[in-house]
Every structure is written in structure tokens, then in C-alpha cells.
Amino acid sequence: MSQPQTDRARPSIMASFCVLIALYVPLVAGATSLGLAHVPYHVSPKLLRVANGIIAPDGFNRSAVLVNGQHPGPLITGKKGSTFRLNVENGLTDPTMQRSTSIHWHGFFQKGTNYADGPVGVNQCPISPQNSFLYEFEVKDQAGTFWYHSHFSTQYCDGLRGPLVVYDDKDPHRHLYDVDDENTIITLTEWWHTPSPSILDIPVAHTTLINGKGRANNGPAVPLSVVNVERFKRYRMRLISIACEANFMFSIDHHSFLVIEADSQNIRPYYADKIQIFAGQRYSFVLFANQRVDNYRIRALPNKGMGDLPLNFNGGINSAILRYKGAKEVEPKSSEKHYGKLLEESELRPLLIDARAPGAPYPGGADVNINLDISVDFVALRFLINNVSYFSPAVPVLLQILSGAKTAQELMPAGSVYTLPRNKVIEVTIPGGAPEGPHPFHLHGHSFSVVKSAGANAKSNYRNPVRRDVVSIGDLGSNVTIRFVTDNPGPWLLHCHIDFHLEFGLAIVFAEDSAHTNATVQPPDDWRALCPTYDALPPSATNVTIVPNVD
């Protein structure tokens, strides 16, 4: 269920926005005297080694899937126009988790490099243990906040995930902030003490982690993550949900946000006090450090509070610390702002000259209109879309297309592949209210216009809807509608980003312009070697040992 949203006793949105802008304007003129922070254009890591290691982010030891020995994985950065060359080396050995792997570079369109998108069964076979694969792709026209994560079974829930930022020398929002670096990234996730393959019933997390640290309920008072700021500077905070299941209500005591990005898409500056962020989503917001020098609570309240993850902040759970330079290194005593402006997706507007949604400005005004009804088979414990549950095929959909299969009837998995024609407007509607929701849906290979957001009273917007790549389909009464253009040949996954739901069938594949995929997508020989190498593995190399749940 979605969290209650209360705006009682809040000031008018326009008045609050004007006050915030008024505080920003004097600093724009004085940016030079403050000293603009250097934007780091690091060279992307050439090697990402995926291996198992023992970590204790909340004081409880467990084996995890780490990238270069850490969780979350290292920040990867580049510039708009960069070519990324990322060699993923698989050193996994722990049989309680998946030992093969793959990585999805979340939010990148991968035009012409569909084979580098990452989802096992759609774009590639897994990278086998003690093997490696070089992901190489160009980022021509994209910039903003992204992330990377495993796209094999529920492996990213065990730790294979990290932030990725593409900086833009001509960022249109650059005048609004002074600092944008590795210290202004905030990642949110839940954490389990049990390996994900052994979570056989409804997942109930133990801990919320912010930047890889958190406290378990009734657990040790381990150090929390600290975000350091200096008074009167403006910070571009990049908020990334790397969660597997939960959505979070995010806020920082005594501070408001000027939101400027949603899922790597620039938006018109938007005032908010709280952000409900779903798995896979990203937001950038400007935080003006205009409060007195002190410590302030950063809050990330999960939507599910069963079992070991209560819906409170007692003892510092579900939180981190915003610390002003000069403040004592102590726990915050700040109070939560219970009332304030909650970010409403339907109110976000793109920072574009022409922000119209593709197609005609009325329901069904696209070239292809698809409705996706979600249901549950409670006997088989599978999710279904239009009465079909998605099973990852042994032969990746891309390989099937490159081998000659073209139509939906020829492509596996049967009933889950939708073939789409070239250069057409596609409208997808997904009614809300499915069990275990709200479900955040992510489309690979594209951003889309959200012409109708979640909410029973939501209105359609064809003139200037927000564009993004993950959208919550909401609760009962919602009928979320998105549109995109088929300008990127290849198979692209559309799936719920609650990773356990994807594992249990909540996905489909759009096979886009199959007739021309061969001419556009030409995988390297190393990609073609992934399947025979994986298929040759003995069962002992791929079997997973189920362990008892840890309480």
C-alpha cells in the first residue's frame, strides 16, 4: 500500500517556492566568491570485480555480492558524450547466492548496443564464474543520475549495485548549485540478513540503508552515514533508490528541496519538502544549507513496516545524518516536519522547448495501444500480465532475433513478447491496485512521457508531461499511461522493479523493429561466447543452496 500523504496546514506552494528562489538568487551572483566546486569527470573504472565478501552494514555479518570489495559499488562517472568501457570480472564463489552474473546500466538507451543492456534472457546469457565480459557503450545525448545493478535473478538484492553519474558541461541547472560531487550522492535501499534466494515467502527486510549504512531494529548502534555540508552553500543532491522492494518517504529535517531532475531528465525547478521514491527511480534536488550549524536527521521511511523494519525512527533506524561544518559529531535532535509539500509526479514538467507527449492529445491517440492487466496466480505463486507469467528464456530474445526469429509467435517466452513496428508512437496503460503494490515499472532502452500518473483523480497531460524511465502504477483506481517512440531497435524489457516480482513473472519484452535489428545491433564475439560458456557449466556451478531464514 502507498503511504498516507498529508498536506494539511502547509503554506501555499507558490509562496514557498518564491521564498526559496529568493534565497538562491543572491548566491547565484556571488557564486565566484563562494568558490564553485569542481565537477569531477573521473575516468570510468576499467575493471569491476564482482566477488563475495562478508559485510556488516547494520552490525550483522553476512556474505554479500560486492563490486570492487564494497557495497554499494564504486561510483562510476563520465561526461556527456563519453564511451564507457567497463570490464566485469566474475569472481563469485558463495553457493548460497547466484554465482553467475550480469550488469544492467539503468537508464541508458543503449542505441545500437542492445547487447550491452544486461538483462539475462533478453539481451545476454550470464557471465559465468571465473569469466569476464567487457560492456562498451556510448552515451551521446544523455546526462544525469543513473545507477548500475545485476540483472540476473534477485542478485542485486544481495549487493551488486552502485551509483553512476554522467556530468554535462552545459547543464542548464548549473547556476542553481555550488557543489555536485561524490559526496552529494544519496543511495537508499532495504537490507536482508538472509541471502535473497532463501527468501521464499513475502520479503520482509531487516534494515534501511542510506549510503550503505543503517541500524537494525533492536540491533547495535552502529555509525550512521553522514552527509557533510557547509552553511550557505547549495548542494546538488542525487537521490537514488537502489532498493529491491520498498519505496521510501524521503525528507531532511528543517530543509526543503528544489527538485531539478527525475530519472536523468531535466525538469523545471520544483519545490517539495518530501519525496516518495520508488525502486529504480532517481531525483536530483538542490539543498540550500541555510539552517544553523547543527546535525539534522535524514529520513527514509519504508512503505512496509512488518517484522524487523518498523515505521519509525527510534534509535536512528531508517535514517542518516546531515552534518554542518563546525557541528559536534553527535546524533541529531532535530524534529521531523510532519506537514509539507509532497512531490507529486503529475506536477513535474520537463525542461524542454517542446515537451509534448508523442501522438495525438487524447486517450488512444497513438499508433499502437497496449493495455497490461496484472493479476496473480495464487496457486503457482506467479504474477501474470494479460494472463501470462514471464519466465526468462534459456536463449536470449536478442539471440533469437539475430538468428532469424521476427514475430511474436516465433519468439520465446511465448505470450510475453510484444513485437513493435519501427518509428511509431506506443501507448501503454497499466491499471493500478495489483496485489503487493504499488508496482514501479521500468522500461529499458527508452524514457517515456507519463501522460497519466497514478491516482484515482489523476488527469491526462499531453502538453508537457514529465519524462522518466520508472513509474509507479499506484493503487486501485489508478490507470497509469505512458508513451514512447520506437526509435531504438532490439528487445527491451518492461518490468516491475521490485526484484522479487520480476523473478515471479511481472514482466514483458518489447521486440522493437525486429526486421532491422540485425543491421543495427551487431554484438562482439565475446558476447556470442557467453551462452556456450554458461551452457557448458556443470550443475554444481549454478545450483544455489537454500539456507534457513535469519531472524
Coordinates of C-alpha atoms in Angstrom, one line a residue:
M1 CA 0.0 0.0 0.0
S2 CA 1.2 3.5 -0.6
Q3 CA 1.9 5.8 2.3
P4 CA -0.6 8.3 3.6
Q5 CA 0.0 11.7 2.1
T6 CA -0.9 14.7 4.3
D7 CA -0.5 18.3 3.2
R8 CA -2.7 19.9 5.9
A9 CA -1.5 23.3 7.3
R10 CA 1.2 23.7 4.6
P11 CA 2.0 27.1 3.1
S12 CA 1.0 27.8 -0.5
I13 CA 3.3 26.1 -3.0
M14 CA 3.9 29.3 -4.9
A15 CA 4.7 31.3 -1.8
S16 CA 7.2 28.7 -0.6
F17 CA 8.8 28.4 -4.0
C18 CA 9.3 32.1 -4.3
V19 CA 10.9 32.3 -0.9
L20 CA 13.3 29.5 -1.8
I21 CA 14.2 31.2 -5.1
A22 CA 14.7 34.5 -3.3
L23 CA 17.3 32.8 -1.1
Y24 CA 19.0 31.3 -4.1
V25 CA 19.3 34.4 -6.3
P26 CA 21.8 36.4 -4.2
L27 CA 24.1 33.4 -4.2
V28 CA 24.0 33.0 -8.0
A29 CA 25.6 36.4 -8.3
G30 CA 28.1 35.6 -5.6
A31 CA 29.0 32.1 -6.8
T32 CA 32.5 33.1 -7.7
S33 CA 33.2 34.4 -4.2
L34 CA 31.8 31.2 -2.7
G35 CA 34.0 29.1 -5.0
L36 CA 32.2 26.7 -7.3
A37 CA 33.1 23.1 -6.5
H38 CA 35.0 21.4 -9.3
V39 CA 32.8 18.9 -11.0
P40 CA 34.7 15.6 -11.2
Y41 CA 34.9 14.0 -14.6
H42 CA 36.6 10.8 -13.4
V43 CA 37.7 8.1 -15.9
S44 CA 35.3 5.2 -15.6
P45 CA 36.8 2.2 -13.8
K46 CA 38.2 -0.2 -16.3
L47 CA 37.6 -3.2 -14.0
L48 CA 34.6 -4.0 -11.9
R49 CA 35.4 -7.2 -10.0
V50 CA 32.3 -8.9 -8.7
A51 CA 33.1 -11.2 -5.7
N52 CA 31.7 -12.4 -2.4
G53 CA 32.7 -10.8 0.9
I54 CA 31.5 -10.5 4.5
I55 CA 30.0 -7.1 5.4
A56 CA 28.0 -5.8 8.3
P57 CA 26.3 -2.6 7.2
D58 CA 23.9 -2.7 10.2
G59 CA 26.2 -4.5 12.6
F60 CA 25.2 -8.0 11.5
N61 CA 27.7 -10.0 9.4
R62 CA 26.5 -11.7 6.2
S63 CA 28.0 -12.8 2.9
A64 CA 27.2 -10.4 0.1
V65 CA 27.8 -9.7 -3.6
L66 CA 30.3 -6.9 -3.7
V67 CA 31.8 -4.7 -6.5
N68 CA 35.5 -4.0 -6.0
G69 CA 35.1 -5.1 -2.4
Q70 CA 32.3 -2.7 -1.5
H71 CA 28.5 -2.2 -1.2
P72 CA 27.2 -0.1 -2.7
G73 CA 29.6 -0.5 -5.6
P74 CA 32.0 2.3 -6.6
L75 CA 30.7 5.4 -8.1
I76 CA 31.2 5.4 -11.9
T77 CA 31.3 8.8 -13.6
G78 CA 31.7 10.2 -17.1
K79 CA 30.9 13.1 -19.3
K80 CA 28.1 13.5 -21.8
G81 CA 29.4 12.1 -25.0
S82 CA 31.6 9.5 -23.2
T83 CA 32.2 6.0 -24.3
F84 CA 32.1 3.6 -21.3
R85 CA 34.3 0.5 -21.3
L86 CA 33.5 -1.5 -18.2
N87 CA 35.1 -4.9 -17.8
V88 CA 33.0 -7.1 -15.4
E89 CA 35.1 -9.9 -13.9
N90 CA 33.1 -12.6 -12.1
G91 CA 34.8 -14.0 -9.0
L92 CA 31.7 -15.2 -7.2
T93 CA 32.0 -18.4 -5.2
D94 CA 29.3 -18.4 -2.5
P95 CA 26.8 -21.2 -3.3
T96 CA 24.0 -19.6 -1.2
M97 CA 23.7 -16.9 -3.9
Q98 CA 23.8 -16.8 -7.7
R99 CA 27.4 -17.3 -8.9
S100 CA 26.9 -16.2 -12.5
T101 CA 26.1 -12.5 -13.1
S102 CA 25.3 -9.7 -15.5
I103 CA 25.0 -5.9 -15.1
H104 CA 22.3 -3.5 -16.3
W105 CA 23.3 0.1 -16.8
H106 CA 20.0 1.6 -15.6
G107 CA 18.6 4.5 -17.6
F108 CA 20.9 4.3 -20.7
F109 CA 19.2 3.9 -24.0
Q110 CA 22.0 1.7 -25.5
K111 CA 21.2 2.8 -29.0
G112 CA 23.0 0.3 -31.3
T113 CA 24.3 -1.6 -28.3
N114 CA 21.2 -3.5 -27.2
Y115 CA 23.6 -6.5 -26.3
A116 CA 25.1 -4.3 -23.5
D117 CA 21.9 -3.7 -21.7
G118 CA 22.4 -6.6 -19.3
P119 CA 19.1 -8.5 -18.6
V120 CA 19.7 -12.2 -18.7
G121 CA 17.3 -14.0 -21.0
V122 CA 16.6 -10.8 -23.0
N123 CA 19.9 -9.2 -24.0
Q124 CA 22.6 -11.8 -23.0
C125 CA 23.4 -15.0 -21.2
P126 CA 25.0 -14.7 -17.8
I127 CA 28.7 -14.1 -17.2
S128 CA 29.9 -17.5 -15.9
P129 CA 32.1 -17.7 -12.7
Q130 CA 35.8 -17.0 -13.4
N131 CA 35.0 -15.3 -16.6
S132 CA 34.6 -11.7 -17.7
F133 CA 32.8 -9.6 -20.2
L134 CA 33.5 -6.1 -21.5
Y135 CA 30.5 -3.8 -21.6
E136 CA 31.2 -1.0 -24.1
F137 CA 28.6 1.7 -25.0
E138 CA 28.5 5.3 -26.0
V139 CA 26.5 8.0 -24.1
K140 CA 25.9 10.5 -26.8
D141 CA 23.0 12.7 -25.7
Q142 CA 22.3 11.6 -22.1
A143 CA 23.4 13.1 -18.8
G144 CA 22.2 13.0 -15.2
T145 CA 21.8 10.4 -12.5
F146 CA 21.9 6.7 -13.3
W147 CA 22.9 3.5 -11.5
Y148 CA 24.0 0.0 -12.3
H149 CA 22.9 -3.3 -10.9
S150 CA 22.8 -7.0 -11.5
H151 CA 20.1 -8.2 -13.8
F152 CA 20.3 -11.9 -13.0
S153 CA 17.6 -13.3 -10.8
T154 CA 17.4 -11.4 -7.5
Q155 CA 21.2 -10.9 -7.3
Y156 CA 21.3 -7.2 -6.9
C157 CA 19.3 -7.6 -3.6
D158 CA 22.5 -9.2 -2.3
G159 CA 24.6 -6.2 -3.1
L160 CA 25.6 -5.9 -6.8
R161 CA 24.6 -2.3 -7.3
G162 CA 26.1 1.2 -7.3
P163 CA 25.6 4.8 -8.5
L164 CA 26.5 6.1 -11.9
V165 CA 26.6 9.8 -12.9
V166 CA 27.1 11.4 -16.3
Y167 CA 28.0 15.1 -16.0
D168 CA 27.1 17.8 -18.5
D169 CA 29.4 20.7 -19.2
K170 CA 26.4 22.7 -20.3
D171 CA 24.0 21.6 -17.5
P172 CA 21.1 24.1 -17.7
H173 CA 20.7 24.0 -13.9
R174 CA 24.3 24.7 -13.2
H175 CA 23.7 28.2 -11.8
L176 CA 21.5 26.8 -9.1
Y177 CA 24.1 24.9 -7.1
D178 CA 27.7 25.2 -5.9
V179 CA 28.6 21.6 -5.1
D180 CA 28.0 18.4 -7.1
D181 CA 30.4 15.5 -6.4
E182 CA 30.7 12.0 -5.0
N183 CA 29.7 13.4 -1.5
T184 CA 26.3 14.6 -2.7
I185 CA 25.0 11.2 -3.8
I186 CA 22.5 9.5 -1.5
T187 CA 21.5 5.9 -2.1
L188 CA 18.5 4.2 -0.4
T189 CA 17.8 0.5 -0.1
E190 CA 16.4 -2.1 2.3
W191 CA 18.7 -4.9 3.5
W192 CA 18.2 -8.5 4.5
H193 CA 20.3 -10.7 6.8
T194 CA 19.3 -13.7 4.6
P195 CA 20.6 -14.3 1.0
S196 CA 17.9 -13.4 -1.5
P197 CA 17.5 -17.0 -3.0
S198 CA 16.5 -18.2 0.5
I199 CA 13.7 -15.6 0.9
L200 CA 10.8 -17.9 -0.1
D201 CA 7.8 -16.0 1.3
I202 CA 6.9 -12.3 1.3
P203 CA 10.1 -10.4 1.7
V204 CA 10.4 -8.5 5.0
A205 CA 13.6 -6.5 5.2
H206 CA 15.6 -6.1 8.4
T207 CA 17.2 -2.7 7.8
T208 CA 17.1 0.5 5.8
L209 CA 20.5 1.5 4.4
I210 CA 21.4 5.0 3.4
N211 CA 24.7 5.2 1.6
G212 CA 25.3 1.6 2.7
K213 CA 24.8 2.1 6.4
G214 CA 21.9 1.7 8.8
R215 CA 20.6 0.3 12.1
A216 CA 18.5 -2.7 12.5
N217 CA 15.6 -2.6 15.0
N218 CA 16.9 -3.7 18.4
G219 CA 20.4 -4.0 16.8
P220 CA 23.7 -2.4 17.7
A221 CA 24.0 1.4 17.5
V222 CA 26.5 1.3 14.6
P223 CA 27.6 4.6 12.9
L224 CA 25.1 6.1 10.5
S225 CA 26.0 7.6 7.2
V226 CA 26.9 11.3 7.3
V227 CA 26.4 13.8 4.6
N228 CA 28.6 16.9 5.2
V229 CA 27.6 20.4 4.2
E230 CA 28.9 23.9 4.8
R231 CA 26.5 26.7 5.8
F232 CA 25.2 28.9 2.9
K233 CA 26.4 26.6 0.2
R234 CA 24.0 25.0 -2.3
Y235 CA 24.3 21.3 -3.0
R236 CA 23.0 19.2 -5.9
M237 CA 21.9 16.0 -4.1
R238 CA 21.5 13.0 -6.3
L239 CA 18.9 10.7 -4.6
I240 CA 19.0 7.1 -6.0
S241 CA 16.7 4.3 -5.0
I242 CA 18.8 1.1 -5.3
A243 CA 16.1 -0.8 -3.5
C244 CA 14.8 -4.3 -4.4
E245 CA 11.3 -3.8 -2.9
A246 CA 10.5 -0.9 -0.7
N247 CA 9.6 2.6 -1.6
F248 CA 10.7 5.4 0.8
M249 CA 9.3 8.7 2.0
F250 CA 12.4 10.8 2.0
S251 CA 13.0 14.1 3.9
I252 CA 15.6 16.1 5.7
D253 CA 14.6 17.8 8.9
H254 CA 14.3 21.6 8.6
H255 CA 15.3 21.6 4.9
S256 CA 13.2 21.9 1.7
F257 CA 14.2 20.7 -1.8
L258 CA 14.3 22.3 -5.2
V259 CA 13.9 19.3 -7.5
I260 CA 15.6 19.6 -10.9
E261 CA 15.9 16.1 -12.3
A262 CA 13.7 13.0 -12.5
D263 CA 15.3 9.8 -13.8
S264 CA 18.1 11.6 -15.7
Q265 CA 15.6 14.0 -17.3
N266 CA 15.9 17.8 -16.5
I267 CA 12.7 19.3 -15.2
R268 CA 11.6 22.8 -14.3
P269 CA 12.7 23.6 -10.7
Y270 CA 10.0 22.2 -8.4
Y271 CA 9.6 22.9 -4.7
A272 CA 9.0 20.0 -2.3
D273 CA 9.6 19.0 1.4
K274 CA 9.2 15.2 0.9
I275 CA 9.8 12.8 -1.9
Q276 CA 8.3 9.4 -2.2
I277 CA 10.8 7.4 -4.3
F278 CA 10.2 4.0 -5.8
A279 CA 12.7 1.2 -6.6
G280 CA 14.9 2.3 -9.6
Q281 CA 13.9 6.0 -9.5
R282 CA 16.3 8.9 -9.2
Y283 CA 15.9 12.6 -8.3
S284 CA 18.3 15.5 -8.2
F285 CA 17.4 18.3 -5.8
V286 CA 19.2 21.4 -4.7
L287 CA 19.6 21.6 -0.9
F288 CA 20.4 25.1 0.4
A289 CA 22.3 24.8 3.7
N290 CA 20.7 27.8 5.3
Q291 CA 20.0 26.4 8.8
R292 CA 22.0 27.0 11.9
V293 CA 25.2 24.9 12.3
D294 CA 23.9 21.6 13.7
N295 CA 23.1 17.9 12.9
Y296 CA 19.8 17.1 11.1
R297 CA 18.1 13.8 10.6
I298 CA 17.9 12.5 7.0
R299 CA 14.8 10.3 7.0
A300 CA 13.9 7.4 4.6
L301 CA 10.7 5.8 5.9
P302 CA 9.9 2.5 4.1
N303 CA 6.3 1.8 3.0
K304 CA 6.3 -1.6 4.6
G305 CA 6.8 -1.8 8.4
M306 CA 6.2 -5.5 9.1
G307 CA 8.6 -7.6 11.2
D308 CA 12.0 -6.2 11.7
L309 CA 11.5 -2.9 9.9
P310 CA 9.2 -0.6 12.0
L311 CA 7.7 2.5 10.6
N312 CA 9.5 4.9 12.9
F313 CA 13.0 6.3 13.6
N314 CA 13.6 5.0 17.1
G315 CA 17.2 4.6 17.9
G316 CA 18.2 6.1 14.5
I317 CA 16.7 3.4 12.3
N318 CA 15.6 4.4 8.8
S319 CA 17.9 7.4 8.9
A320 CA 21.2 9.1 8.3
I321 CA 22.8 12.5 9.4
L322 CA 23.1 15.8 7.6
R323 CA 26.0 17.5 9.4
Y324 CA 27.0 21.1 9.0
K325 CA 30.7 22.0 9.1
G326 CA 31.5 23.0 12.7
A327 CA 28.8 20.9 14.3
K328 CA 29.6 18.4 17.0
E329 CA 29.8 14.8 16.0
V330 CA 26.6 13.8 17.8
E331 CA 23.2 12.3 17.0
P332 CA 20.7 14.8 15.6
K333 CA 17.9 16.0 17.9
S334 CA 16.0 17.7 15.1
S335 CA 12.3 17.1 14.7
E336 CA 10.5 15.8 11.7
K337 CA 8.4 18.0 9.5
H338 CA 5.1 16.2 9.5
Y339 CA 3.4 18.6 7.2
G340 CA 4.8 20.0 4.0
K341 CA 4.7 19.7 0.2
L342 CA 4.9 16.2 -1.1
L343 CA 6.4 15.8 -4.6
E344 CA 3.5 15.0 -7.0
E345 CA 4.7 13.4 -10.2
S346 CA 1.8 14.8 -12.2
E347 CA 3.0 18.4 -11.3
L348 CA 6.6 17.8 -12.7
R349 CA 7.3 19.5 -16.1
P350 CA 10.2 18.8 -18.5
L351 CA 12.8 21.5 -19.1
L352 CA 12.2 21.3 -22.8
I353 CA 11.1 23.7 -25.5
D354 CA 8.8 21.1 -27.0
A355 CA 7.6 19.0 -24.1
R356 CA 4.5 17.5 -25.8
A357 CA 3.9 13.7 -25.5
P358 CA 4.2 11.9 -28.8
G359 CA 1.0 11.1 -30.6
A360 CA -2.4 12.7 -30.7
P361 CA -3.6 14.5 -27.5
Y362 CA -6.3 12.1 -26.4
P363 CA -6.6 8.6 -24.9
G364 CA -5.6 6.0 -27.5
G365 CA -4.1 8.6 -29.8
A366 CA -1.0 6.5 -30.6
D367 CA -0.1 4.2 -33.4
V368 CA -0.1 1.1 -31.1
N369 CA -2.2 1.0 -27.9
I370 CA -1.5 -1.7 -25.3
N371 CA -3.3 -2.4 -22.0
L372 CA -1.5 -4.5 -19.4
D373 CA -3.6 -6.1 -16.8
I374 CA -1.8 -7.5 -13.8
S375 CA -3.1 -10.5 -11.8
V376 CA -1.8 -13.2 -9.5
D377 CA -1.9 -17.0 -9.7
F378 CA -2.1 -17.7 -6.0
V379 CA -1.7 -21.5 -6.6
A380 CA 1.5 -21.2 -8.6
L381 CA 2.6 -18.0 -6.8
R382 CA 3.2 -16.2 -10.0
F383 CA 2.4 -12.7 -11.3
L384 CA 0.7 -12.5 -14.7
I385 CA 0.4 -9.8 -17.3
N386 CA -2.5 -10.3 -19.6
N387 CA -2.8 -13.8 -18.1
V388 CA 0.8 -14.8 -18.9
S389 CA 3.6 -15.1 -16.4
Y390 CA 7.1 -14.2 -17.7
F391 CA 9.8 -16.8 -17.5
S392 CA 13.3 -15.9 -18.5
P393 CA 14.1 -18.0 -21.7
A394 CA 17.3 -20.1 -22.0
V395 CA 18.1 -18.4 -25.3
P396 CA 18.2 -14.6 -25.0
V397 CA 15.5 -12.8 -27.1
L398 CA 18.2 -10.8 -28.8
L399 CA 20.0 -14.0 -29.9
Q400 CA 16.6 -15.4 -31.2
I401 CA 16.1 -12.3 -33.3
L402 CA 19.6 -12.3 -34.7
S403 CA 19.1 -16.0 -35.5
G404 CA 16.1 -15.2 -37.7
A405 CA 13.0 -15.2 -35.5
K406 CA 10.9 -12.0 -36.0
T407 CA 7.3 -12.3 -35.0
A408 CA 5.8 -12.6 -31.5
Q409 CA 4.7 -16.1 -32.3
E410 CA 8.3 -17.1 -33.1
L411 CA 9.9 -15.5 -30.1
M412 CA 10.2 -17.0 -26.6
P413 CA 8.9 -16.8 -23.9
A414 CA 5.5 -17.4 -25.5
G415 CA 2.9 -14.8 -24.8
S416 CA 5.4 -12.4 -23.1
V417 CA 7.0 -10.9 -26.2
Y418 CA 5.2 -8.0 -28.0
T419 CA 6.6 -7.0 -31.4
L420 CA 6.5 -3.3 -32.2
P421 CA 6.9 -1.6 -35.6
R422 CA 9.5 1.0 -36.4
N423 CA 9.2 4.7 -35.7
K424 CA 5.7 4.5 -34.2
V425 CA 4.1 6.0 -31.1
I426 CA 3.3 3.4 -28.5
E427 CA 0.8 4.0 -25.7
V428 CA 0.9 1.6 -22.7
T429 CA -1.8 1.7 -20.0
I430 CA -1.4 -0.2 -16.7
P431 CA -4.2 -0.2 -14.2
G432 CA -3.1 0.0 -10.5
G433 CA -4.2 -1.9 -7.5
A434 CA -2.5 -5.2 -8.1
P435 CA -1.5 -7.2 -5.0
E436 CA 1.8 -6.4 -3.3
G437 CA 1.8 -2.9 -4.9
P438 CA 2.3 -0.2 -5.8
H439 CA 4.5 -1.6 -8.5
P440 CA 7.2 0.6 -10.1
F441 CA 7.6 -0.3 -13.8
H442 CA 10.8 0.3 -15.6
L443 CA 11.2 0.4 -19.4
H444 CA 14.6 -0.4 -20.8
G445 CA 16.0 1.4 -23.9
H446 CA 13.8 4.5 -23.5
S447 CA 12.4 7.3 -21.4
F448 CA 8.7 7.8 -21.7
S449 CA 6.2 10.5 -21.3
V450 CA 3.9 9.9 -18.3
V451 CA 0.7 11.2 -19.7
K452 CA -1.3 10.0 -16.8
S453 CA 0.3 9.4 -13.3
A454 CA -1.0 7.3 -10.5
G455 CA -4.0 8.5 -8.6
A456 CA -7.7 7.9 -8.9
N457 CA -8.3 11.6 -9.7
A458 CA -5.2 12.0 -12.0
K459 CA -5.8 13.8 -15.2
S460 CA -4.2 13.2 -18.6
N461 CA -1.5 15.6 -19.7
Y462 CA -0.4 15.5 -23.4
R463 CA 1.0 19.1 -23.5
N464 CA 4.0 18.8 -21.1
P465 CA 4.1 15.6 -19.1
V466 CA 7.2 14.5 -17.2
R467 CA 9.5 12.1 -18.9
R468 CA 11.3 9.3 -16.9
D469 CA 12.0 5.6 -17.1
V470 CA 10.4 4.2 -13.9
V471 CA 6.8 5.0 -12.9
S472 CA 4.6 3.7 -10.1
I473 CA 1.3 2.4 -11.3
G474 CA -0.3 3.2 -8.0
D475 CA -3.2 1.8 -6.1
L476 CA -6.8 0.7 -7.1
G477 CA -8.4 3.4 -9.2
S478 CA -5.2 4.4 -11.0
N479 CA -4.7 3.9 -14.7
V480 CA -1.1 5.0 -15.4
T481 CA -0.5 5.8 -19.1
I482 CA 2.9 6.2 -20.8
R483 CA 4.0 6.9 -24.3
F484 CA 7.3 6.4 -26.2
V485 CA 8.5 6.2 -29.8
T486 CA 10.1 3.1 -31.3
D487 CA 13.4 4.6 -32.4
N488 CA 15.7 2.0 -30.9
P489 CA 15.7 -1.5 -32.5
G490 CA 16.1 -4.5 -30.3
P491 CA 14.3 -6.3 -27.4
W492 CA 13.7 -4.2 -24.4
L493 CA 12.3 -5.4 -21.0
L494 CA 9.4 -3.7 -19.3
H495 CA 9.2 -5.0 -15.7
C496 CA 8.3 -4.3 -12.1
H497 CA 11.4 -3.0 -10.4
I498 CA 10.5 -4.9 -7.2
D499 CA 13.1 -7.5 -8.0
F500 CA 11.2 -10.4 -6.4
H501 CA 8.2 -9.6 -8.5
L502 CA 10.3 -9.7 -11.7
E503 CA 11.6 -13.1 -10.5
F504 CA 8.0 -14.2 -10.2
G505 CA 6.9 -13.2 -13.7
L506 CA 5.9 -9.5 -13.6
A507 CA 7.5 -8.5 -16.9
I508 CA 7.1 -8.5 -20.7
V509 CA 9.5 -7.9 -23.6
F510 CA 9.0 -5.3 -26.4
A511 CA 10.8 -6.7 -29.5
E512 CA 11.2 -3.4 -31.3
D513 CA 11.7 -3.3 -35.1
S514 CA 12.9 -6.9 -35.3
A515 CA 13.3 -6.7 -39.0
H516 CA 16.1 -4.2 -38.8
T517 CA 17.7 -5.4 -35.5
N518 CA 20.4 -7.4 -37.4
A519 CA 21.5 -4.3 -39.2
T520 CA 21.6 -2.1 -36.1
V521 CA 22.8 -4.3 -33.4
Q522 CA 26.0 -6.2 -34.0
P523 CA 27.3 -7.9 -30.8
P524 CA 31.0 -8.6 -30.4
D525 CA 32.4 -12.2 -30.4
D526 CA 32.8 -12.1 -26.6
W527 CA 29.0 -11.6 -26.3
R528 CA 28.4 -14.6 -28.6
A529 CA 30.6 -16.7 -26.4
L530 CA 28.6 -16.1 -23.2
C531 CA 25.9 -18.6 -23.9
P532 CA 28.0 -21.6 -24.8
T533 CA 30.3 -21.0 -21.8
Y534 CA 27.3 -20.7 -19.5
D535 CA 25.5 -23.7 -21.0
A536 CA 28.7 -25.9 -20.5
L537 CA 28.7 -25.3 -16.7
P538 CA 28.1 -28.3 -14.6
P539 CA 25.1 -28.2 -12.2
S540 CA 27.4 -27.8 -9.3
A541 CA 28.5 -24.4 -10.6
T542 CA 25.0 -23.0 -10.8
N543 CA 22.9 -24.7 -8.1
V544 CA 22.0 -22.5 -5.2
T545 CA 22.0 -23.7 -1.6
I546 CA 18.9 -22.6 0.4
V547 CA 19.7 -21.6 3.9
P548 CA 17.3 -21.1 6.9
N549 CA 15.9 -17.6 7.3
V550 CA 17.8 -15.4 9.7
D551 CA 15.7 -13.6 12.3

